Short mmCIF file of C-alpha atoms in Angstrom, two decimals:
data_model
loop_
_atom_site.label_atom_id
_atom_site.label_comp_id
_atom_site.label_asym_id
_atom_site.label_seq_id
_atom_site.Cartn_x
_atom_site.Cartn_y
_atom_site.Cartn_z
CA MET A 76 81.38 -15.18 -67.34
CA PRO A 77 79.43 -17.77 -69.71
CA LEU A 78 75.89 -18.73 -68.64
CA PRO A 79 73.90 -21.84 -69.29
CA ALA A 80 71.51 -21.50 -72.10
CA PRO A 81 68.05 -19.66 -71.41
CA ASN A 82 66.02 -22.43 -72.85
CA GLU A 83 67.97 -25.05 -70.39
CA LEU A 84 67.53 -22.48 -67.59
CA ILE A 85 63.81 -22.39 -68.27
CA ASP A 86 63.64 -26.23 -68.22
CA ARG A 87 65.13 -26.49 -64.60
CA LEU A 88 62.52 -23.32 -63.66
CA ALA A 89 59.57 -25.91 -65.04
CA GLU A 90 60.94 -28.54 -62.77
CA GLN A 91 60.94 -26.55 -59.98
CA ILE A 92 57.68 -24.93 -60.45
CA ARG A 93 55.65 -27.88 -62.06
CA PRO A 94 54.55 -29.58 -58.60
CA THR A 95 53.66 -26.56 -57.06
CA LEU A 96 51.30 -25.56 -59.57
CA THR A 97 47.43 -25.49 -58.41
CA PRO A 98 44.20 -25.16 -60.45
CA ASP A 99 44.11 -21.04 -59.45
CA CYS A 100 47.61 -20.44 -60.66
CA ALA A 101 48.45 -17.82 -63.32
CA LEU A 102 51.42 -16.56 -64.77
CA ILE A 103 52.54 -12.74 -65.65
CA GLY A 104 55.56 -11.82 -67.42
CA ILE A 105 57.40 -8.28 -66.85
CA HIS A 106 58.16 -6.44 -70.33
CA THR A 107 60.05 -7.26 -71.96
CA GLY A 108 62.27 -10.12 -71.25
CA GLY A 109 59.83 -11.92 -68.71
CA VAL A 110 57.27 -12.23 -71.13
CA TRP A 111 59.48 -14.33 -73.65
CA VAL A 112 60.09 -16.46 -70.26
CA MET A 113 56.69 -16.77 -69.08
CA GLU A 114 55.67 -18.20 -72.65
CA GLU A 115 58.84 -20.49 -72.86
CA LEU A 116 57.30 -21.56 -69.48
CA ALA A 117 53.42 -22.35 -70.49
CA ARG A 118 54.17 -24.44 -73.25
CA ARG A 119 56.83 -26.80 -70.58
CA LEU A 120 53.69 -26.26 -68.39
CA GLY A 121 50.87 -27.72 -70.61
CA GLY A 122 49.62 -24.46 -71.85
CA GLU A 123 46.15 -23.77 -69.84
CA LEU A 124 47.64 -21.53 -67.41
CA PRO A 125 46.11 -17.91 -67.93
CA CYS A 126 48.63 -15.60 -68.81
CA GLY A 127 49.01 -11.63 -68.62
CA SER A 128 51.81 -9.08 -69.36
CA LEU A 129 52.85 -6.02 -67.59
CA ASP A 130 54.79 -2.75 -68.62
CA ILE A 131 55.84 -1.78 -65.27
CA ALA A 132 57.02 1.76 -67.14
CA PHE A 133 53.97 3.40 -65.19
CA TYR A 134 54.67 2.37 -61.64
CA ARG A 135 59.03 2.80 -62.12
CA ASP A 136 60.40 4.49 -58.95
CA ASP A 137 63.01 6.59 -60.75
CA PHE A 138 60.25 8.62 -63.18
CA SER A 139 60.92 11.88 -61.46
CA ARG A 140 64.99 11.28 -62.06
CA ILE A 141 64.79 10.05 -65.98
CA GLY A 142 61.43 10.49 -67.26
CA LEU A 143 59.25 8.24 -69.04
CA HIS A 144 60.67 4.93 -70.58
CA PRO A 145 60.73 5.78 -74.21
CA VAL A 146 59.03 2.72 -75.27
CA VAL A 147 56.26 1.58 -73.11
CA LYS A 148 54.07 -1.64 -74.21
CA PRO A 149 50.57 -2.24 -73.18
CA SER A 150 50.15 -4.26 -70.28
CA HIS A 151 47.68 -7.27 -70.49
CA ILE A 152 45.55 -9.31 -68.24
CA GLY A 153 42.88 -10.73 -69.93
CA PHE A 154 41.22 -12.85 -66.25
CA ASP A 155 40.45 -11.70 -63.16
CA ILE A 156 43.21 -11.63 -60.72
CA GLU A 157 41.06 -11.57 -57.49
CA GLY A 158 42.01 -14.79 -55.57
CA ARG A 159 44.38 -15.86 -57.80
CA ARG A 160 48.08 -17.41 -57.12
CA LEU A 161 50.26 -15.76 -59.36
CA LEU A 162 53.26 -16.46 -60.60
CA LEU A 163 55.60 -13.52 -61.23
CA VAL A 164 58.05 -14.30 -63.91
CA ASP A 165 60.80 -11.85 -65.35
CA ASP A 166 64.34 -12.48 -66.95
CA VAL A 167 67.15 -10.82 -64.71
CA LEU A 168 66.41 -10.22 -61.02
CA TYR A 169 68.60 -7.66 -59.93
CA THR A 170 67.90 -4.47 -57.48
CA GLY A 171 64.40 -5.76 -57.06
CA ARG A 172 63.01 -2.60 -58.31
CA THR A 173 61.08 -3.58 -61.04
CA VAL A 174 59.56 -6.51 -58.65
CA ARG A 175 58.10 -4.11 -56.45
CA ALA A 176 56.47 -1.79 -59.11
CA ALA A 177 55.24 -4.82 -60.92
CA MET A 178 53.66 -6.21 -57.33
CA ASN A 179 52.23 -1.86 -56.94
CA GLN A 180 50.60 -2.70 -60.41
CA LEU A 181 49.42 -5.80 -59.76
CA PHE A 182 47.23 -4.50 -56.79
CA ASP A 183 45.61 -2.44 -59.08
CA TYR A 184 44.23 -5.00 -60.87
CA GLY A 185 42.59 -6.69 -57.82
CA ARG A 186 43.80 -8.88 -54.35
CA PRO A 187 45.64 -12.00 -55.56
CA ALA A 188 45.57 -14.81 -53.18
CA ALA A 189 49.21 -15.16 -53.23
CA ILE A 190 52.09 -13.65 -55.71
CA ARG A 191 55.49 -15.96 -56.14
CA LEU A 192 58.21 -14.75 -58.26
CA ALA A 193 60.51 -17.12 -60.47
CA VAL A 194 63.41 -15.52 -62.76
CA LEU A 195 65.42 -17.22 -64.94
CA VAL A 196 68.39 -15.77 -63.51
CA ASP A 197 69.52 -14.04 -60.21
CA ARG A 198 72.35 -12.01 -60.64
CA GLY A 199 72.53 -10.47 -56.70
CA GLY A 200 72.45 -6.81 -56.19
CA ARG A 201 69.56 -6.87 -54.38
CA GLU A 202 68.48 -2.95 -52.93
CA LEU A 203 64.88 -4.34 -51.48
CA PRO A 204 63.53 -7.08 -49.83
CA ILE A 205 62.72 -9.16 -52.29
CA CYS A 206 63.48 -12.81 -52.77
CA PRO A 207 62.67 -15.06 -55.73
CA ASP A 208 60.88 -18.20 -54.78
CA PHE A 209 62.09 -19.95 -58.45
CA SER A 210 65.43 -18.78 -60.07
CA GLY A 211 66.86 -20.99 -63.19
CA TYR A 212 70.57 -19.64 -61.96
CA LYS A 213 72.16 -17.66 -59.35
CA PHE A 214 75.30 -15.85 -59.09
CA ASP A 215 76.82 -12.74 -58.70
CA LEU A 216 77.58 -9.80 -61.13
CA ALA A 217 79.24 -6.56 -60.27
CA ASP A 218 77.17 -3.22 -60.87
CA ASP A 219 79.17 -1.91 -63.28
CA ARG A 220 78.01 -4.82 -65.45
CA HIS A 221 74.51 -5.29 -67.29
CA LEU A 222 72.95 -8.44 -67.96
CA SER A 223 69.89 -9.22 -70.52
CA LEU A 224 68.02 -11.41 -72.50
CA THR A 225 67.46 -11.01 -76.14
CA ARG A 226 65.33 -13.02 -78.40
CA ASP A 227 66.09 -13.01 -82.15
CA ALA A 228 63.77 -13.31 -85.24
CA ALA A 229 63.39 -16.82 -84.96
CA GLY A 230 62.63 -17.10 -81.52
CA ALA A 231 65.62 -18.05 -80.13
CA LEU A 232 66.61 -16.77 -76.55
CA GLY A 233 70.14 -15.32 -75.44
CA PHE A 234 71.89 -13.71 -73.24
CA VAL A 235 73.74 -9.94 -73.67
CA GLN A 236 76.53 -9.38 -71.03
CA GLY A 237 78.62 -6.34 -71.07
CA ALA A 238 80.20 -2.71 -69.36
CA ALA A 239 76.24 -1.30 -67.58
CA MET B 177 67.07 27.83 -75.37
CA SER B 178 66.27 25.36 -78.67
CA PRO B 179 64.88 27.21 -81.59
CA ASN B 180 62.03 25.33 -81.42
CA ILE B 181 60.47 26.42 -77.95
CA GLN B 182 58.61 23.36 -77.76
CA LEU B 183 61.97 21.10 -77.62
CA ASN B 184 64.37 20.65 -75.30
CA GLU B 185 68.13 20.90 -76.32
CA ASP B 186 68.63 17.32 -76.65
CA GLY B 187 65.21 17.20 -78.66
CA SER B 188 62.37 15.70 -76.30
CA LEU B 189 59.25 17.37 -76.10
CA ARG B 190 59.13 20.33 -73.34
CA HIS B 191 55.81 21.98 -74.08
CA LEU B 192 53.09 21.15 -76.57
CA LEU B 193 51.82 24.00 -78.20
CA SER B 194 51.50 23.32 -81.47
CA LEU B 195 51.92 19.75 -83.72
CA ASP B 196 53.76 22.20 -86.32
CA GLY B 197 57.20 21.89 -86.50
CA LEU B 198 57.17 18.32 -84.49
CA PRO B 199 59.07 15.74 -86.25
CA ALA B 200 57.75 12.50 -86.86
CA ARG B 201 59.74 10.40 -84.16
CA ILE B 202 57.45 12.45 -81.08
CA LEU B 203 54.00 12.00 -82.79
CA THR B 204 55.09 8.28 -82.73
CA GLN B 205 56.38 8.57 -79.34
CA ILE B 206 52.99 9.77 -78.17
CA LEU B 207 51.12 7.88 -79.94
CA ASP B 208 52.95 4.42 -79.03
CA THR B 209 53.05 5.56 -75.13
CA ALA B 210 49.01 6.19 -75.25
CA ASP B 211 48.72 2.67 -76.46
CA GLY B 212 50.08 2.14 -73.08
CA PHE B 213 47.63 4.27 -71.01
CA LEU B 214 44.70 2.68 -73.08
CA SER B 215 45.77 -0.53 -71.18
CA VAL B 216 45.15 1.27 -67.68
CA THR B 217 41.40 1.06 -68.01
CA GLU B 218 41.45 -2.82 -67.68
CA GLN B 219 42.47 -2.25 -64.40
CA GLU B 220 40.48 -2.25 -61.36
CA VAL B 221 42.36 0.97 -59.56
CA LYS B 222 41.93 2.88 -63.49
CA LYS B 223 44.72 5.20 -62.17
CA VAL B 224 48.75 5.37 -62.07
CA PRO B 225 50.93 6.81 -59.88
CA LEU B 226 52.75 8.40 -62.18
CA LEU B 227 52.64 12.27 -61.40
CA ARG B 228 51.94 11.92 -58.14
CA GLY B 229 52.60 15.07 -56.28
CA LYS B 230 52.50 17.21 -58.99
CA ALA B 231 50.15 20.26 -59.61
CA ILE B 232 48.44 20.49 -62.64
CA PHE B 233 46.48 23.63 -63.29
CA ASN B 234 43.92 24.02 -66.25
CA LEU B 235 43.43 27.16 -67.19
CA PHE B 236 40.58 27.93 -69.32
CA PHE B 237 40.48 31.72 -70.36
CA GLU B 238 37.16 30.39 -72.54
CA PRO B 239 34.31 27.98 -71.79
CA SER B 240 34.73 24.47 -72.22
CA THR B 241 33.09 21.80 -70.04
CA ARG B 242 34.47 18.48 -72.36
CA THR B 243 37.69 19.40 -73.18
CA ARG B 244 38.34 20.76 -69.72
CA THR B 245 36.85 17.41 -68.70
CA THR B 246 39.30 15.08 -70.41
CA PHE B 247 42.01 16.85 -69.30
CA GLU B 248 41.24 16.87 -65.75
CA ILE B 249 40.62 13.11 -65.66
CA ALA B 250 43.82 12.32 -67.99
CA ALA B 251 45.54 14.36 -64.81
CA LYS B 252 43.94 12.41 -62.10
CA ARG B 253 44.36 8.58 -63.57
CA LEU B 254 47.69 9.87 -63.38
CA SER B 255 47.92 10.52 -59.90
CA ALA B 256 48.39 14.22 -60.62
CA ASP B 257 46.35 17.17 -58.10
CA VAL B 258 44.52 19.19 -60.83
CA VAL B 259 42.93 22.66 -59.69
CA ASN B 260 40.32 23.94 -62.72
CA LEU B 261 40.21 27.81 -62.78
CA ASN B 262 37.66 28.99 -64.82
CA ILE B 263 39.13 32.28 -65.88
CA SER B 264 37.38 34.22 -67.59
CA ALA B 265 35.30 34.22 -64.60
CA SER B 266 37.33 35.32 -62.31
CA SER B 267 40.34 37.84 -62.32
CA GLN B 268 40.66 38.76 -65.87
CA SER B 269 37.59 40.28 -65.10
CA LYS B 270 38.95 42.19 -62.54
CA GLY B 271 42.24 43.54 -65.13
CA GLU B 272 45.01 40.81 -64.04
CA THR B 273 46.89 40.45 -66.96
CA LEU B 274 47.79 37.11 -68.69
CA LEU B 275 51.10 36.72 -67.02
CA ASP B 276 50.45 38.15 -63.83
CA THR B 277 47.62 35.00 -63.65
CA VAL B 278 50.05 32.71 -64.81
CA ALA B 279 53.20 34.35 -61.98
CA ASN B 280 50.55 33.84 -59.33
CA LEU B 281 49.71 30.21 -59.96
CA SER B 282 53.41 29.21 -60.62
CA ALA B 283 54.38 30.89 -56.81
CA MET B 284 51.50 28.28 -55.74
CA HIS B 285 53.99 25.83 -56.97
CA ALA B 286 52.08 24.39 -60.57
CA ASP B 287 54.25 21.67 -62.69
CA MET B 288 51.93 22.31 -65.65
CA PHE B 289 49.47 24.57 -67.37
CA ILE B 290 47.03 23.34 -69.63
CA VAL B 291 45.59 26.35 -71.65
CA ARG B 292 42.51 27.48 -73.16
CA HIS B 293 42.54 30.62 -74.80
CA SER B 294 40.36 32.73 -77.46
CA SER B 295 43.44 34.13 -78.79
CA ALA B 296 45.85 32.52 -80.91
CA GLY B 297 49.38 32.54 -79.31
CA ALA B 298 48.33 32.50 -75.72
CA ALA B 299 50.04 29.22 -74.74
CA HIS B 300 53.21 30.56 -76.31
CA LEU B 301 53.54 33.66 -74.67
CA ILE B 302 53.18 31.31 -71.16
CA ALA B 303 55.63 29.22 -72.29
CA ARG B 304 57.94 31.70 -73.28
CA ASN B 305 57.24 32.99 -69.57
CA VAL B 306 57.47 30.34 -67.73
CA ALA B 307 59.95 28.71 -64.91
CA ASP B 308 62.58 26.08 -66.31
CA HIS B 309 60.82 23.26 -64.63
CA ILE B 310 57.01 24.49 -65.64
CA ARG B 311 55.29 22.61 -68.74
CA VAL B 312 52.33 24.13 -70.79
CA MET B 313 50.14 22.00 -73.06
CA ASN B 314 47.46 24.26 -75.75
CA ALA B 315 44.10 23.01 -75.12
CA GLY B 316 42.98 25.22 -78.10
CA ASP B 317 44.53 28.98 -79.00
CA GLY B 318 41.80 31.17 -81.23
CA ARG B 319 42.05 29.64 -84.60
CA HIS B 320 45.48 28.74 -84.59
CA ALA B 321 45.86 25.16 -83.20
CA HIS B 322 44.49 22.18 -80.55
CA PRO B 323 47.42 19.76 -80.66
CA THR B 324 46.33 16.92 -78.47
CA GLN B 325 42.65 17.11 -80.95
CA GLY B 326 45.00 16.29 -83.75
CA LEU B 327 47.28 13.78 -81.77
CA LEU B 328 43.99 12.05 -80.24
CA ASP B 329 42.48 11.69 -84.20
CA MET B 330 45.89 10.20 -85.09
CA PHE B 331 45.69 7.65 -82.73
CA THR B 332 42.39 6.70 -83.59
CA ILE B 333 43.10 6.62 -87.55
CA ARG B 334 46.22 4.78 -86.57
CA HIS B 335 44.15 1.95 -84.36
CA PHE B 336 41.44 1.20 -87.39
CA LYS B 337 43.68 1.68 -90.28
CA GLY B 338 47.30 0.85 -89.14
CA GLY B 339 49.00 3.18 -90.16
CA PHE B 340 48.97 6.33 -92.50
CA HIS B 341 51.27 5.38 -95.73
CA ASN B 342 47.98 4.19 -97.45
CA LEU B 343 45.32 6.25 -96.43
CA ARG B 344 43.16 8.34 -98.54
CA ILE B 345 41.66 11.56 -95.76
CA ALA B 346 39.04 13.78 -96.26
CA ILE B 347 38.46 16.82 -94.03
CA VAL B 348 35.35 18.45 -94.05
CA GLY B 349 33.71 21.40 -93.02
CA ASP B 350 34.97 25.01 -91.62
CA ILE B 351 38.36 24.87 -92.22
CA LEU B 352 39.09 28.46 -92.12
CA HIS B 353 37.91 28.34 -88.42
CA SER B 354 39.01 25.43 -87.39
CA ARG B 355 42.45 25.06 -85.33
CA VAL B 356 41.36 21.05 -85.16
CA ALA B 357 41.49 20.88 -88.85
CA ARG B 358 45.29 23.27 -88.76
CA SER B 359 46.30 20.31 -86.14
CA GLN B 360 45.03 17.37 -88.53
CA ILE B 361 46.66 18.81 -91.33
CA ASN B 362 49.87 19.07 -89.73
CA ALA B 363 50.10 15.79 -88.04
CA LEU B 364 48.79 13.43 -91.09
CA THR B 365 51.21 15.84 -93.36
CA THR B 366 53.95 14.52 -90.63
CA LEU B 367 52.74 11.12 -90.80
CA GLY B 368 53.17 10.30 -94.06
CA CYS B 369 49.38 10.25 -95.32
CA PRO B 370 49.52 10.46 -99.19
CA GLU B 371 46.45 12.22 -99.76
CA LEU B 372 44.96 14.40 -97.82
CA ARG B 373 41.81 16.51 -98.93
CA VAL B 374 39.92 19.57 -97.73
CA VAL B 375 36.46 20.09 -98.83
CA ALA B 376 34.60 23.03 -97.81
CA PRO B 377 32.54 25.57 -99.41
CA LYS B 378 34.97 29.03 -100.34
CA THR B 379 33.90 31.01 -97.96
CA LEU B 380 34.87 28.61 -95.13
CA LEU B 381 38.64 27.51 -96.70
CA PRO B 382 41.49 30.13 -95.68
CA HIS B 383 43.00 31.87 -98.56
CA ASP B 384 46.57 29.86 -98.61
CA VAL B 385 44.76 26.21 -98.29
CA GLU B 386 46.79 25.35 -101.41
CA GLY B 387 49.78 26.00 -99.90
CA MET B 388 49.43 23.34 -96.71
CA GLY B 389 49.92 20.52 -99.16
CA VAL B 390 46.23 19.60 -99.47
CA HIS B 391 44.22 19.13 -102.26
CA VAL B 392 40.89 21.28 -102.24
CA HIS B 393 37.58 20.20 -103.08
CA HIS B 394 34.57 22.35 -103.25
CA ARG B 395 31.57 19.57 -103.43
CA LEU B 396 31.24 16.77 -100.61
CA GLU B 397 30.35 14.40 -103.05
CA ASP B 398 33.91 14.78 -104.88
CA GLY B 399 35.69 14.81 -102.13
CA ILE B 400 35.05 12.30 -99.80
CA LYS B 401 34.75 9.75 -103.09
CA ASP B 402 36.90 6.26 -102.40
CA VAL B 403 38.67 7.91 -98.87
CA ASP B 404 39.40 5.69 -96.28
CA VAL B 405 38.93 8.40 -93.37
CA VAL B 406 36.21 10.85 -93.08
CA MET B 407 36.95 13.61 -90.71
CA MET B 408 34.06 15.68 -89.50
CA LEU B 409 34.46 19.65 -88.46
CA ARG B 410 32.05 21.25 -86.32
CA LEU B 411 30.18 24.35 -87.93
CA GLN B 412 30.46 26.75 -85.44
CA ASN B 413 26.91 28.36 -84.93
CA GLU B 414 28.37 31.85 -84.24
CA ARG B 415 29.36 31.44 -87.87
CA MET B 416 25.70 31.50 -89.47
CA GLN B 417 25.25 34.65 -88.14
CA GLY B 418 27.54 36.26 -90.14
CA ALA B 419 27.16 36.27 -94.13
CA LEU B 420 29.29 32.80 -94.42
CA LEU B 421 26.58 30.81 -94.87
CA PRO B 422 23.12 31.10 -95.58
CA SER B 423 21.03 28.52 -93.04
CA PRO B 424 21.64 24.78 -91.30
CA GLN B 425 19.41 23.05 -93.35
CA GLU B 426 20.96 24.63 -96.69
CA TYR B 427 24.16 23.52 -95.48
CA PHE B 428 22.78 19.94 -94.31
CA LYS B 429 21.49 19.88 -98.06
CA TYR B 430 25.00 20.22 -99.93
CA TRP B 431 27.63 19.45 -96.81
CA GLY B 432 25.47 17.20 -94.11
CA LEU B 433 27.02 13.31 -94.42
CA THR B 434 24.48 11.40 -95.39
CA PRO B 435 24.54 7.72 -95.38
CA ASP B 436 23.99 7.83 -99.20
CA LYS B 437 26.86 10.25 -99.26
CA LEU B 438 28.86 8.11 -96.97
CA LYS B 439 28.38 5.44 -99.70
CA LEU B 440 30.70 7.21 -101.80
CA ALA B 441 33.87 6.35 -99.31
CA LYS B 442 35.32 3.34 -99.60
CA PRO B 443 32.57 0.64 -97.63
CA ASP B 444 35.01 0.13 -94.42
CA ALA B 445 35.75 3.98 -94.53
CA ILE B 446 35.88 5.47 -91.04
CA VAL B 447 33.86 8.38 -89.68
CA MET B 448 35.31 10.98 -86.88
CA HIS B 449 34.11 13.73 -85.61
CA PRO B 450 36.17 15.94 -82.72
CA GLY B 451 32.67 16.96 -81.33
CA PRO B 452 30.39 18.34 -79.97
CA MET B 453 27.74 17.29 -83.15
CA ASN B 454 25.71 19.44 -84.62
CA ARG B 455 23.02 16.77 -85.33
CA GLY B 456 21.80 17.22 -89.17
CA VAL B 457 23.52 20.70 -89.73
CA GLU B 458 26.93 19.05 -90.74
CA ILE B 459 26.14 14.62 -89.90
CA ASP B 460 23.08 13.44 -90.00
CA SER B 461 22.45 11.16 -86.81
CA ASP B 462 22.25 7.77 -88.57
CA VAL B 463 25.89 8.10 -89.50
CA ALA B 464 26.99 9.36 -86.17
CA ASP B 465 25.68 6.12 -84.69
CA GLY B 466 26.39 4.40 -87.62
CA LYS B 467 28.63 1.53 -87.51
CA GLN B 468 31.28 3.76 -89.68
CA SER B 469 31.37 5.84 -86.70
CA VAL B 470 34.16 6.27 -84.34
CA ILE B 471 32.92 9.37 -82.35
CA LEU B 472 32.85 7.65 -79.06
CA PRO B 473 36.12 5.62 -79.64
CA GLN B 474 37.95 9.66 -80.63
CA VAL B 475 36.62 10.33 -76.50
CA THR B 476 37.94 7.41 -74.95
CA TYR B 477 41.23 7.62 -76.80
CA GLY B 478 41.44 11.34 -76.19
CA ILE B 479 42.23 10.28 -72.40
CA ALA B 480 45.11 7.79 -73.32
CA VAL B 481 46.37 10.10 -75.37
CA ARG B 482 46.63 13.61 -73.04
CA MET B 483 47.85 11.00 -70.53
CA ALA B 484 50.41 10.14 -72.61
CA VAL B 485 51.62 13.96 -73.53
CA MET B 486 51.51 14.98 -69.39
CA SER B 487 53.83 12.34 -68.89
CA ILE B 488 56.17 12.71 -71.57
CA LEU B 489 56.47 16.06 -70.55
CA ALA B 490 56.71 16.31 -67.03
CA GLY B 491 59.30 13.28 -67.14
CA ASN B 492 61.59 15.45 -69.88
#
């Protein structure tokens, strides 16, 4: 089914988030799609928010079944998260396992004052008690379908759907 | 079983025994993964839960504090349970064979063996005789191979020089007895280094060195001229006992890397050493502590590289 353009959804997200921002907020994007969304959000929200990125490969719960993810990117949070209000950003929310892994990893960086979750698309299908605070678009997608965010060489975002 | 005991049927890495015969894609996968592990030191809790519940045995049949420690730290940062066994001091002296030792430890539910041994091929022998789920890493076997050292050297070069394709690299010192040099030559050849030189007195070069695809130099001044990377090797003191070399002073005079000689290399050349260094024998302190030295970063990267190999093996 056709989805709204990613940029339109990011505009919506930014409008939802803007009134809730406080000076102690920071953005954390989850590699790879979540980092793209975070960068776009940061631009729309004024660009002065501290930004960090997480690759959750070392915190996944399926390592013993499928091994290490073939492409691991460095995580980087260049500020102290202790006592900060973090906004965790991802592209597509599905089972919730990625968010679980990201929260575990964040706590290895310190103790944030709060973590909220913003996702571009919530496709349903949760397997853990995780619920986004902000979502650009919500719909139910069957388990045998795959949905992900892509970015082309020019930096334009798009959705790719197909068989899982 | 795959013809290369190091690889699974699907071409993924099963054991790490030698860099000889490993394709560039696997070397690059290890280096890329190590980049990810380097950032773990940014965390307040410098640990990830990846190998929780796995038992890793450090089997050191040859004494080594430094190397064993870096493997131990790597395993602990992955949350594995680590057991250190200094075997020369225990069962082997009571007559237990290598494979008996390994069988006993396997019965204690080992998941991985890190093996250092004075005999070439010891890690291969163990890898051929362990149960399917057990992984083996070679931490140095005789004069044969020291693959994680070779990999951490590649990581260091890539980190400071961005790649391998435009580099002129010199390996200097006791090539003959060095398992490190062999692993470095294998990896640099696979990763496409266009000009690799070995620089050593004739008595410290293997007779088949020309066949390894390297340029041979017998004078330090010629060997390091215009290079991007100088990889020094440790001169093992025990070699001095034989007739291979005159004296440490004499060696330093001709083969020691001093600030003046280093000026022959490119101005931005980096200097590497696998440690432990013999200051005043193969390397001058002013070079070892100088701004071109990347010897301490090598140690830091060594932990990330060992974490990468352990987690790739455990996951395949």
